[in-house]
Short mmCIF file of C-alpha atoms and ligand atoms in Angstrom, two decimals:
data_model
loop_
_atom_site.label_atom_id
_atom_site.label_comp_id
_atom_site.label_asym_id
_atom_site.label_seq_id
_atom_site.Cartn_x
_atom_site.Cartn_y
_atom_site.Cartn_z
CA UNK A 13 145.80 -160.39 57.13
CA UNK A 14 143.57 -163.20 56.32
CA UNK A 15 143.05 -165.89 59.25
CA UNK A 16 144.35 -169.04 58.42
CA UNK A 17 141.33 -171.79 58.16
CA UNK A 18 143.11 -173.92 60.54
CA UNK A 19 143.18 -171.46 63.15
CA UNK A 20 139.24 -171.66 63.68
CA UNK A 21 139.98 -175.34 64.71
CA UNK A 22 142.73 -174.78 66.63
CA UNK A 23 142.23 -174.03 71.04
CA UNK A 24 143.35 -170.48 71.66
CA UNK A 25 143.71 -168.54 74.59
CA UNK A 26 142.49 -164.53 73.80
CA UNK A 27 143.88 -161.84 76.12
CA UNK A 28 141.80 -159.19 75.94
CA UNK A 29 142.86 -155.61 76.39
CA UNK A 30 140.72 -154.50 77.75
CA UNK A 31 141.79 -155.31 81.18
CA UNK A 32 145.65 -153.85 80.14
CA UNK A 33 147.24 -151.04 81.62
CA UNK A 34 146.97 -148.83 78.30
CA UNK A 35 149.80 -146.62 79.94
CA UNK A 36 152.06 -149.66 79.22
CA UNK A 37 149.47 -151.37 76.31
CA UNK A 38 152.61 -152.55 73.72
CA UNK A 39 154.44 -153.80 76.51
CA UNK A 40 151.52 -155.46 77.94
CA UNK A 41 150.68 -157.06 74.53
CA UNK A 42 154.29 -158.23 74.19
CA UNK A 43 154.34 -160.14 77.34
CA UNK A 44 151.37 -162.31 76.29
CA UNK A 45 152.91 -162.87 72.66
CA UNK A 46 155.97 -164.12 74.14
CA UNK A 47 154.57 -166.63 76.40
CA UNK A 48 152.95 -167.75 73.06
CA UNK A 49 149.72 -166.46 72.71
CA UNK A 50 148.73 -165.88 68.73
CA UNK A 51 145.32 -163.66 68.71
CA UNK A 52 144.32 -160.57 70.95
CA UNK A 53 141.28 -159.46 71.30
CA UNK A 54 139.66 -156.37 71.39
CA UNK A 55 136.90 -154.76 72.93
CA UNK A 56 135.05 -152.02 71.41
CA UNK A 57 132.06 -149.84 73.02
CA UNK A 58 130.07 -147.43 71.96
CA UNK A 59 128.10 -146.22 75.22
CA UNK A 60 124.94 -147.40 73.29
CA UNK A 61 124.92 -150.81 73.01
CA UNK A 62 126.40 -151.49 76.10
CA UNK A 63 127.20 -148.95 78.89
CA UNK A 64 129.98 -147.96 78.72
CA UNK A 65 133.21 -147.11 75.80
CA UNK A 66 136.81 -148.24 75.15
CA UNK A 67 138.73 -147.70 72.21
CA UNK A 68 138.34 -147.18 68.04
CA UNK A 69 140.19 -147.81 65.41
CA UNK A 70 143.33 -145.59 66.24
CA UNK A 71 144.00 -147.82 69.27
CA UNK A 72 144.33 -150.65 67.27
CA UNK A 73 146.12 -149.25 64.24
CA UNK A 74 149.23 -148.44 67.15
CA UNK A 75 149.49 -151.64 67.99
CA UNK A 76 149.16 -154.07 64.81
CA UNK A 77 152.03 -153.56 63.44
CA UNK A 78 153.49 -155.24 66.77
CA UNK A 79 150.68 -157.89 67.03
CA UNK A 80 150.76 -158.95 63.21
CA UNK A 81 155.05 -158.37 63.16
CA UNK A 82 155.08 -161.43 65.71
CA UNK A 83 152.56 -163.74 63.85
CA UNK A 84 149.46 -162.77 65.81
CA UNK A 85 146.24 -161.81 64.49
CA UNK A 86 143.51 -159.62 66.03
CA UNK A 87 139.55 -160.78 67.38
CA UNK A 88 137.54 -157.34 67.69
CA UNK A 89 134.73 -157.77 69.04
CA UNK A 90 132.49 -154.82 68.32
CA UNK A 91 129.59 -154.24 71.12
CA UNK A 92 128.30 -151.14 69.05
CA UNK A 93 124.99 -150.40 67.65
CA UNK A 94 125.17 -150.22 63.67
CA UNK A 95 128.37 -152.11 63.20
CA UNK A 96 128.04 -152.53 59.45
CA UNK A 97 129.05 -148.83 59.50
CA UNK A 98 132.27 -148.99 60.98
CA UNK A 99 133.23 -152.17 59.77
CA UNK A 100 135.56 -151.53 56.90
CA UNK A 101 137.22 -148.81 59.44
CA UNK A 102 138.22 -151.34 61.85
CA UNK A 103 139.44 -154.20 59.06
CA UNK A 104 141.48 -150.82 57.71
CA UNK A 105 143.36 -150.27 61.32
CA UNK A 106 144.16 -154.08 61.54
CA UNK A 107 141.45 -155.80 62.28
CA UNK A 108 141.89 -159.85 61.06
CA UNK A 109 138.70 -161.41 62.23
CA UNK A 110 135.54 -158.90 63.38
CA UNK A 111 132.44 -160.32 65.06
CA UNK A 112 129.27 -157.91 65.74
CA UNK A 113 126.77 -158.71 68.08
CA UNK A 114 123.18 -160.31 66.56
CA UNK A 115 121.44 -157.93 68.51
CA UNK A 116 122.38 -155.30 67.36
CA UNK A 117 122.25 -155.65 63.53
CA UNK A 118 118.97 -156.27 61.31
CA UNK A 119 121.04 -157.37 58.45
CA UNK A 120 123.35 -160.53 59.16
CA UNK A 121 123.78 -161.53 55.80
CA UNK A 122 124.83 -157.98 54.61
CA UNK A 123 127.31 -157.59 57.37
CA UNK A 124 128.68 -160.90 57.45
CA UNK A 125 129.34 -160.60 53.51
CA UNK A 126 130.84 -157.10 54.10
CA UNK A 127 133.45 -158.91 57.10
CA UNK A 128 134.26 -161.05 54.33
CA UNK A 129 134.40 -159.04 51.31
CA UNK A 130 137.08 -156.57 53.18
CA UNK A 131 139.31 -160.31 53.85
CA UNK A 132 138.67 -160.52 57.38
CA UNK A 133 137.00 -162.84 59.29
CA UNK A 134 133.10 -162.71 60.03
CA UNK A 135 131.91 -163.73 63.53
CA UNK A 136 128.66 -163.48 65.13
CA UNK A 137 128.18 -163.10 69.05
CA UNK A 138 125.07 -163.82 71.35
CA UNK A 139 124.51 -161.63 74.56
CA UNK A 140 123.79 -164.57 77.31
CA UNK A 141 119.97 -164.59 76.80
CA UNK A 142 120.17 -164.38 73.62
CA UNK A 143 119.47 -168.23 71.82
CA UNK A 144 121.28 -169.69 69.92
CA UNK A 145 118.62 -170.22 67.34
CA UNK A 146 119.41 -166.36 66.18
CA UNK A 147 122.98 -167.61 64.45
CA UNK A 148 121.85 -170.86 64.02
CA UNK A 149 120.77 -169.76 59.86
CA UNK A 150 124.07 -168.01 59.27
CA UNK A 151 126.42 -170.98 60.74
CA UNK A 152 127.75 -171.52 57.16
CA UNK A 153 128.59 -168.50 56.14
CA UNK A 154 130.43 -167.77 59.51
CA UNK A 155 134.06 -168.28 60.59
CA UNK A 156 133.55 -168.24 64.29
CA UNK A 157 130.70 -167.61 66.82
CA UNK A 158 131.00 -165.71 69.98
CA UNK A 159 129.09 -166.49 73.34
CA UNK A 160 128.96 -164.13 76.02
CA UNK A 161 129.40 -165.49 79.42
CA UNK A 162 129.28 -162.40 81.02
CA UNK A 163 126.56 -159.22 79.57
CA UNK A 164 128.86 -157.13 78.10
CA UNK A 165 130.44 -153.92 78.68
CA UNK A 166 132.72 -154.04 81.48
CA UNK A 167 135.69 -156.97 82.51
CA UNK A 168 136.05 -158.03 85.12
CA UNK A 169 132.33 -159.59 86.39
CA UNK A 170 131.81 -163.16 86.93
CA UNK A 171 130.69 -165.90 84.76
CA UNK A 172 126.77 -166.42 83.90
CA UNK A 173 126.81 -170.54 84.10
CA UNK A 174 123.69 -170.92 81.95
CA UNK A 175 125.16 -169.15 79.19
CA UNK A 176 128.12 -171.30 79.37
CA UNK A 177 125.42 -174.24 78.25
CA UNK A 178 124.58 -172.69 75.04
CA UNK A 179 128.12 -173.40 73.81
CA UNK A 180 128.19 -177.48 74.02
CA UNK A 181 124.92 -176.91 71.76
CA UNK A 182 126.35 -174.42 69.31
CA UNK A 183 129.19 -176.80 69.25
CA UNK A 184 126.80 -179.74 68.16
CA UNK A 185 125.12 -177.43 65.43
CA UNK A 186 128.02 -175.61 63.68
CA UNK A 187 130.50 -177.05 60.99
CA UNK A 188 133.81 -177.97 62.38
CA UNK A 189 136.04 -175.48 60.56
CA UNK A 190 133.61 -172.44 62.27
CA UNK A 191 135.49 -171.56 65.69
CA UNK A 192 133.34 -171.01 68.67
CA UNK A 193 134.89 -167.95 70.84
CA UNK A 194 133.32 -168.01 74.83
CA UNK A 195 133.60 -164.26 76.49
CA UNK A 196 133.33 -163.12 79.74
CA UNK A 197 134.24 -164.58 83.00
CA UNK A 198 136.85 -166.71 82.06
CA UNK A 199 139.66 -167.98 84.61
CA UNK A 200 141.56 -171.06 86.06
CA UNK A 201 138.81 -172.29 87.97
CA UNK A 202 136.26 -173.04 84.75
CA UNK A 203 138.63 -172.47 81.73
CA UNK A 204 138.83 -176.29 81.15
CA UNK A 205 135.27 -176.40 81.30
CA UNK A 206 134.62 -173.93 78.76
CA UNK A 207 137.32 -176.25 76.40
CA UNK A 208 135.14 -179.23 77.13
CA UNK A 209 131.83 -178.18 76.14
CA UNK A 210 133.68 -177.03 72.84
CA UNK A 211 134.64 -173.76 73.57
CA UNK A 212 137.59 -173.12 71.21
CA UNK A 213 138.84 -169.29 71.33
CA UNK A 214 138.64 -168.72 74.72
CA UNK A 215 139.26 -164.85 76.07
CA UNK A 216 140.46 -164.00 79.33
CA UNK A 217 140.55 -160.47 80.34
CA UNK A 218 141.10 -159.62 83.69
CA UNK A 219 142.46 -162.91 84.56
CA UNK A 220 145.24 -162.28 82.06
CA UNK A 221 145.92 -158.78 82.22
CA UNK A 222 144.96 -158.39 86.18
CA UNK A 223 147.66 -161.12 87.58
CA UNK A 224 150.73 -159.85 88.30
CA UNK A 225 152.58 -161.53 85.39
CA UNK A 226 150.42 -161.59 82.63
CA UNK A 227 152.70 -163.53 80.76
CA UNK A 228 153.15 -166.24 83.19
CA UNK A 229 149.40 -166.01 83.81
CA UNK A 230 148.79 -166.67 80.25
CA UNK A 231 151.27 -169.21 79.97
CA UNK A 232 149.41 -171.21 83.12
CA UNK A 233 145.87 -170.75 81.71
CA UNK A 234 147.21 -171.88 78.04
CA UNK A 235 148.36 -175.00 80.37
CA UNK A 236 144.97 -175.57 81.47
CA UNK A 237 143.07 -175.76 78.24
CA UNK A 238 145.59 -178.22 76.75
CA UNK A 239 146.28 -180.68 80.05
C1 DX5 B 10 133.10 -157.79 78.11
C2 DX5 B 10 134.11 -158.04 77.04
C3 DX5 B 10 135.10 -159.06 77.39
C4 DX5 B 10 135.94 -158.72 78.59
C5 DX5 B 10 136.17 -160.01 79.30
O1 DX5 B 10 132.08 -157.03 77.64
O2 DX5 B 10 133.49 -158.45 75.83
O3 DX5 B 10 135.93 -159.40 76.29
O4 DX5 B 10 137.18 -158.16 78.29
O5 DX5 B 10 136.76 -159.73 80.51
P1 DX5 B 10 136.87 -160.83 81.67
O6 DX5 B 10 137.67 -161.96 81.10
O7 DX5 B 10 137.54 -160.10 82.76
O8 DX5 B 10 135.45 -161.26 81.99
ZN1 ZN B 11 134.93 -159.24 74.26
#
């Protein structure tokens, strides 16, 4: 379904999956919709891109009908090479807003305008040494922009500070209405400093899904980004 335009404004805390238990993955995603989280986001890997692989389009397809049935909306994030191929796949199973990494595609335009054409949401996401000069052309046509705080590929690893500066400058340079989504490394101790610099969809993996009560975790961190 089509993202709301307020909902790029808006401060959101993302759970992402991939630090679930999949053996328990609806349940899991339940717990963190009922302590009032609205989008989940989703890690995909091909093994090329980045080293190592999670999940395709099946994965997701399960479990929409329980994300988007409660109001919630999905973030994939696709860490694949090619992504303009697989795309419209992904949008198919669910997928409300889709960002691909700069990196890894020669044709931003194109694949933006694909995002878009299929009704979903077009992001664009910077490894941590990437600059931010590489999005800075497409920041109108985007909906939201994705900073990795972490190199990507695996949850769980701790927070690369200098990447975290590039987001108070993206902040500066991008229309209001475009969200700006920080990845990687995320947990109580610096998730009100990622809000700060401007940081506006802010995923949590393992902090989330790694805590005993995810829900309860979720609920605290959601605390701590609006104080
Ligand atoms: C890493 C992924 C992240 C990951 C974050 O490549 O893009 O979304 O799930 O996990 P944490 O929050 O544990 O760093
Ligand atoms: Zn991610």
């Amino acid at each position: 379904m089509p993202i709301a335009a307020p909902m790029y404004k808006e401060t959101h805390l993302l759970p992402s999956i991939l630090s679930a238990d999949f053996s328990e993955l609806a349940e899991q995603v339940a717990l963190v919709m009922d302590a009032g989280v609205r989008i989940i986001h989703v890690d995909i890997m091909d093994g090329h891109f980045v080293p190592n692989l999670t999940i395709g389009p099946a994965v997701l397809r399960s479990i929409a009908p329980l994300v988007h049935g409660r109001n919630g909306v999905f973030s994939v994030h696709l860490m694949i090479e090619n992504p303009e191929k697989y795309v419209a796949a992904f949008v198919e199973a669910g997928a409300d807003a889709v960002s691909f990494h700069v990196e890894a595609c020669n044709h931003l335009y194109h694949t933006i305008s694909e995002i878009k054409a299929l009704g979903a949401g077009a992001g664009v996401a910077l490894n941590p040494g990437t600059p931010i000069s590489t999005v800075v052309e497409v920041r109108d046509l985007v909906d939201f922009l994705l900073v990795m705080t972490v190199n990507p590929g695996f949850g769980g690893q701790k927070m690369i500070e200098p990447a975290l500066d590039k987001v108070g400058e993206l902040r500066r340079l991008t229309p209001e209405r475009v969200a700006i989504e920080v990845d990687g490394g995320v947990h109580e101790e610096n998730i009100r400093r990622v809000v700060d610099l401007g940081g506006n969809w802010v995923v949590a993996g393992s902090a989330v899904f790694g805590a005993p009560d995810p829900g309860a975790e979720a609920r605290r961190l959601m605390k701590l980004m609006h104080p």
